[in-house]
Amino acid sequence: MTDPMPTGQVAAPPGGRLLALAKRGAEHLLWGRVAVQRRLEARTKGARPVPTSVPPTGVLTDEATWRRATEEARRLRLPLHRDLPKNWDALGAVAAVLDLVDDGTRSARVMDAGSARYSPVLPWLRLFGFGAAPGSLIGINLEFGRQVTRDGVVFRYGDVTDTGLPTGHLDAITCMSVIEHGVPLEGFVAESARLLRPGGVLVVSTDYDQDPPDTTGKVIYGSQVHIFSPDEIRDLVAMADRHGLELVGSIDETTLAHSERPVHWARVDLDYTFILLTFRRR
């Protein structure tokens, strides 16, 4: 908690001061629960089952799918995201780290790119036993000022296209519902590939629709709302491949389809869905 905030670089909190205060309250409640729960579970020494309901790459096809993931997270005693469909991609990201990166020691170094201190991926990884080594779990965001630590997890200012971390430093990167908010994709993909060691994984979720609704005039967080189309997802996968990031799983006409639009964003009155993409560094 000692690093000064970068002068002139910290973004204003989206949604204004009142929303920022509400998020701060949610953050403290979440991390207080994680710390207490982790200590209680350490006494019982029972193994926590690995999540299995969400594949590393796929589309949220309907409401029943996110409800199934939310129920699994609840059974695993993971604190739920209040926006319940977001439990689907968070569970898929954590499952990918556990399945594709972890060697059983829970020593992987994981960064949540564009993180929020109240979002679920890092607290869930902490409950699964990651983060024992200082700095092995980190969240970065342009909104963050002074570095803070929550139950061993470090949150600091950082640009997802230029983190300043050493090459090959990370075992996994997660990036949940961030790239649709004006992130320069080439810069993000190139930086992620640089940061990952061979065999490391990048897990990305974003807003998606097989036939995206019109977002003209709908602006959030300083940029127009963007919902990725199938062609844009294919372009993203091809871009990742050029940077040495190979998709885990596959996408085609069938896997990119969805029977419902199970996500509703009330602030902009849009219905769509999510896509989860997992890549492995060659």
Coordinates of C-alpha atoms in Angstrom, one line a residue:
M1 CA 0.0 0.0 0.0
T2 CA 3.0 2.3 -0.4
D3 CA 3.3 2.9 -4.2
P4 CA 2.3 6.4 -5.2
M5 CA -0.4 6.6 -7.9
P6 CA 1.1 7.4 -11.3
T7 CA 0.8 11.2 -11.9
G8 CA -1.8 12.1 -14.5
Q9 CA -2.5 8.4 -15.5
V10 CA -5.3 7.1 -13.3
A11 CA -8.7 7.1 -15.0
A12 CA -11.7 8.5 -13.3
P13 CA -14.0 5.8 -11.8
P14 CA -16.7 4.9 -14.3
G15 CA -20.2 5.6 -13.1
G16 CA -19.2 8.5 -10.8
R17 CA -18.3 8.7 -7.1
L18 CA -21.4 7.1 -5.6
L19 CA -21.0 4.0 -7.7
A20 CA -17.3 3.9 -6.9
L21 CA -18.2 4.0 -3.2
A22 CA -20.7 1.1 -3.6
K23 CA -18.1 -0.9 -5.4
R24 CA -15.6 -0.3 -2.7
G25 CA -18.1 -1.6 -0.1
A26 CA -18.7 -4.7 -2.2
E27 CA -14.9 -5.2 -2.5
H28 CA -14.3 -5.1 1.3
L29 CA -17.2 -7.5 2.0
L30 CA -15.9 -9.9 -0.6
W31 CA -12.3 -10.0 0.5
G32 CA -13.3 -10.2 4.2
R33 CA -15.4 -13.3 3.4
V34 CA -12.5 -14.8 1.4
A35 CA -10.0 -14.3 4.2
V36 CA -12.4 -15.8 6.8
Q37 CA -13.5 -18.7 4.6
R38 CA -10.0 -19.6 3.6
R39 CA -8.9 -19.9 7.2
L40 CA -12.0 -22.0 8.2
E41 CA -11.5 -24.3 5.2
A42 CA -7.8 -24.7 6.1
R43 CA -8.8 -26.3 9.3
T44 CA -11.0 -29.0 7.7
K45 CA -8.4 -29.8 5.0
G46 CA -11.0 -31.1 2.7
A47 CA -10.2 -31.0 -1.1
R48 CA -12.2 -28.5 -3.1
P49 CA -13.6 -30.1 -6.2
V50 CA -12.6 -28.6 -9.6
P51 CA -15.3 -26.9 -11.6
T52 CA -16.4 -28.8 -14.7
S53 CA -19.6 -27.2 -16.1
V54 CA -17.9 -24.5 -18.4
P55 CA -15.6 -25.5 -21.2
P56 CA -12.5 -23.4 -21.9
T57 CA -13.9 -22.1 -25.2
G58 CA -17.5 -21.6 -25.9
V59 CA -20.6 -19.4 -26.1
L60 CA -23.1 -18.8 -23.4
T61 CA -26.0 -20.3 -25.3
D62 CA -29.0 -19.8 -23.0
E63 CA -30.2 -18.9 -19.5
A64 CA -30.1 -22.5 -18.3
T65 CA -26.4 -22.6 -18.9
W66 CA -25.5 -19.7 -16.7
R67 CA -27.8 -20.9 -14.1
R68 CA -26.1 -24.3 -14.1
A69 CA -22.7 -22.6 -13.7
T70 CA -24.0 -20.3 -10.9
E71 CA -25.3 -23.4 -9.0
E72 CA -22.0 -25.1 -9.4
A73 CA -20.2 -22.0 -8.1
R74 CA -22.5 -22.0 -5.1
R75 CA -21.9 -25.7 -4.4
L76 CA -18.1 -25.0 -4.5
R77 CA -18.7 -22.3 -1.9
L78 CA -17.5 -19.5 -4.2
P79 CA -18.9 -16.0 -3.5
L80 CA -21.1 -15.3 -6.4
H81 CA -20.9 -12.3 -8.8
R82 CA -24.1 -10.3 -8.2
D83 CA -24.6 -10.1 -12.0
L84 CA -25.4 -13.8 -12.2
P85 CA -24.5 -14.6 -15.8
K86 CA -21.0 -13.4 -15.1
N87 CA -20.5 -16.5 -12.9
W88 CA -20.5 -18.5 -16.2
D89 CA -17.3 -17.0 -17.7
A90 CA -15.6 -16.6 -14.3
L91 CA -16.1 -20.3 -13.6
G92 CA -14.7 -21.1 -17.0
A93 CA -11.7 -19.0 -16.5
V94 CA -10.9 -20.5 -13.1
A95 CA -11.5 -24.0 -14.5
A96 CA -9.0 -23.3 -17.3
V97 CA -6.3 -22.2 -14.9
L98 CA -6.8 -25.3 -12.7
D99 CA -7.0 -27.7 -15.7
L100 CA -4.4 -26.3 -18.1
V101 CA -1.8 -24.5 -15.8
D102 CA -1.9 -25.8 -12.3
D103 CA 0.5 -28.7 -11.5
G104 CA -1.1 -29.4 -8.2
T105 CA 1.0 -27.0 -6.2
R106 CA -1.2 -23.9 -6.7
S107 CA 2.0 -21.9 -7.4
A108 CA 1.0 -20.5 -10.8
R109 CA 1.5 -16.8 -11.3
V110 CA -1.8 -15.3 -12.6
M111 CA -2.7 -11.8 -13.7
D112 CA -6.3 -10.6 -14.1
A113 CA -6.1 -7.9 -16.9
G114 CA -8.5 -5.0 -16.5
S115 CA -9.4 -6.3 -13.1
A116 CA -11.9 -5.0 -10.6
R117 CA -11.2 -5.7 -6.9
Y118 CA -14.8 -7.0 -6.5
S119 CA -14.9 -9.3 -9.5
P120 CA -14.7 -13.1 -8.8
V121 CA -11.7 -14.6 -10.7
L122 CA -8.9 -13.7 -8.2
P123 CA -10.9 -14.3 -5.0
W124 CA -12.0 -17.7 -6.4
L125 CA -8.4 -18.6 -7.3
R126 CA -7.4 -17.5 -3.8
L127 CA -10.0 -19.9 -2.3
F128 CA -8.6 -22.7 -4.5
G129 CA -5.2 -22.1 -2.8
F130 CA -3.4 -19.9 -5.3
G131 CA -1.6 -16.7 -4.2
A132 CA 0.5 -18.1 -1.3
A133 CA 3.7 -16.6 -2.8
P134 CA 3.7 -12.8 -2.7
G135 CA 2.8 -11.2 -6.0
S136 CA 1.7 -14.5 -7.6
L137 CA -1.9 -13.2 -8.0
I138 CA -2.2 -9.7 -9.4
G139 CA -4.9 -7.5 -10.9
I140 CA -4.2 -4.5 -13.0
N141 CA -6.4 -1.7 -14.2
L142 CA -6.0 1.9 -15.5
E143 CA -8.5 2.9 -12.8
F144 CA -6.3 1.8 -9.9
G145 CA -4.2 4.4 -8.0
R146 CA -2.2 3.3 -5.1
Q147 CA -1.3 -0.3 -4.9
V148 CA -3.4 -2.3 -2.5
T149 CA -3.3 -5.8 -1.3
R150 CA -6.4 -7.9 -0.5
D151 CA -5.7 -11.2 1.3
G152 CA -2.4 -11.5 -0.5
V153 CA -3.7 -10.5 -3.9
V154 CA -2.0 -7.4 -5.3
F155 CA -4.0 -4.7 -7.2
R156 CA -2.1 -2.0 -9.0
Y157 CA -2.2 0.5 -11.8
G158 CA -1.5 -1.2 -15.2
D159 CA -2.1 -1.0 -18.9
V160 CA -3.1 -4.3 -20.4
T161 CA -1.1 -3.4 -23.6
D162 CA 2.0 -2.3 -21.7
T163 CA 2.3 -3.9 -18.2
G164 CA 6.0 -3.4 -17.6
L165 CA 6.2 -7.0 -16.3
P166 CA 9.1 -9.3 -17.4
T167 CA 8.8 -11.4 -20.5
G168 CA 7.6 -15.0 -19.7
H169 CA 6.7 -13.9 -16.2
L170 CA 3.1 -15.4 -16.0
D171 CA 1.5 -18.8 -16.2
A172 CA -1.9 -17.5 -16.9
I173 CA -3.8 -14.3 -17.8
T174 CA -7.5 -13.8 -17.4
C175 CA -9.4 -10.9 -19.0
M176 CA -13.1 -10.8 -18.2
S177 CA -15.4 -8.4 -20.1
V178 CA -12.7 -5.9 -20.8
I179 CA -11.7 -5.9 -24.5
E180 CA -15.1 -4.7 -25.7
H181 CA -14.5 -1.3 -23.9
G182 CA -12.1 0.2 -26.5
V183 CA -9.0 -1.9 -25.7
P184 CA -6.5 -1.9 -28.7
L185 CA -6.7 -5.6 -29.5
E186 CA -3.3 -6.0 -31.3
G187 CA -1.5 -4.4 -28.4
F188 CA -3.3 -6.5 -25.8
V189 CA -2.8 -9.8 -27.6
A190 CA 0.9 -9.0 -28.3
E191 CA 1.5 -8.1 -24.6
S192 CA -0.3 -11.2 -23.4
A193 CA 1.8 -13.4 -25.6
R194 CA 5.0 -11.7 -24.4
L195 CA 4.1 -12.2 -20.7
L196 CA 3.1 -15.8 -20.9
R197 CA 5.7 -18.6 -20.5
P198 CA 5.5 -21.4 -23.1
G199 CA 2.3 -23.5 -22.2
G200 CA 0.8 -20.6 -20.3
V201 CA -2.9 -19.7 -21.0
L202 CA -4.8 -16.6 -21.8
V203 CA -8.6 -16.7 -21.0
V204 CA -10.7 -13.9 -22.5
S205 CA -14.4 -13.3 -22.2
T206 CA -16.3 -10.6 -24.0
D207 CA -19.8 -9.4 -25.1
Y208 CA -20.9 -11.3 -28.2
D209 CA -23.8 -12.0 -30.4
Q210 CA -24.3 -14.1 -33.6
D211 CA -26.2 -11.0 -35.0
P212 CA -25.1 -8.1 -32.8
P213 CA -27.8 -5.5 -32.0
D214 CA -27.3 -1.8 -33.1
T215 CA -25.3 0.1 -30.4
T216 CA -25.3 3.5 -32.1
G217 CA -25.4 6.2 -29.6
K218 CA -24.9 3.9 -26.6
V219 CA -21.8 5.0 -24.8
I220 CA -20.4 3.5 -21.6
Y221 CA -17.1 4.2 -19.9
G222 CA -16.2 6.7 -22.5
S223 CA -16.6 4.5 -25.6
Q224 CA -19.4 3.2 -27.7
V225 CA -20.8 -0.1 -26.6
H226 CA -19.3 -2.9 -28.7
I227 CA -20.7 -6.4 -29.1
F228 CA -18.4 -8.7 -31.0
S229 CA -19.7 -10.5 -34.1
P230 CA -18.7 -14.0 -35.3
D231 CA -16.4 -12.5 -37.9
E232 CA -14.7 -10.3 -35.3
I233 CA -14.2 -13.4 -33.1
R234 CA -12.6 -15.2 -36.0
D235 CA -10.3 -12.2 -36.6
L236 CA -9.3 -12.2 -32.9
V237 CA -8.5 -15.9 -33.0
A238 CA -6.4 -15.4 -36.1
M239 CA -4.6 -12.4 -34.6
A240 CA -3.8 -14.5 -31.4
D241 CA -2.4 -17.3 -33.6
R242 CA -0.1 -14.9 -35.3
H243 CA 1.3 -14.0 -31.9
G244 CA 1.8 -17.6 -30.9
L245 CA -1.4 -18.1 -29.0
E246 CA -3.3 -21.2 -30.0
L247 CA -7.0 -21.6 -29.3
V248 CA -7.9 -24.3 -26.9
G249 CA -11.0 -25.9 -28.5
S250 CA -12.5 -24.7 -31.7
I251 CA -15.0 -22.2 -33.1
D252 CA -17.2 -22.8 -36.1
E253 CA -20.7 -21.9 -37.3
T254 CA -22.2 -24.3 -34.7
T255 CA -20.2 -23.3 -31.7
L256 CA -20.7 -19.6 -32.4
A257 CA -24.5 -20.0 -32.5
H258 CA -26.8 -19.4 -29.5
S259 CA -30.4 -20.1 -29.0
E260 CA -31.1 -17.2 -26.6
R261 CA -29.8 -13.8 -25.7
P262 CA -29.4 -14.6 -22.0
V263 CA -27.6 -11.4 -21.0
H264 CA -29.5 -8.1 -20.5
W265 CA -27.5 -4.8 -19.8
A266 CA -30.1 -2.5 -18.3
R267 CA -28.1 0.6 -18.5
V268 CA -28.1 0.5 -22.3
D269 CA -31.1 -1.7 -22.8
L270 CA -29.4 -4.4 -24.8
D271 CA -29.7 -8.2 -25.0
Y272 CA -26.8 -10.3 -26.2
T273 CA -24.6 -13.1 -24.7
F274 CA -21.0 -13.8 -23.7
I275 CA -18.2 -15.8 -25.4
L276 CA -15.2 -17.4 -23.6
L277 CA -11.9 -18.0 -25.5
T278 CA -8.9 -19.8 -24.0
F279 CA -5.5 -19.7 -25.7
R280 CA -2.3 -21.5 -25.0
R281 CA 1.2 -20.0 -25.6
R282 CA 3.1 -22.1 -28.1

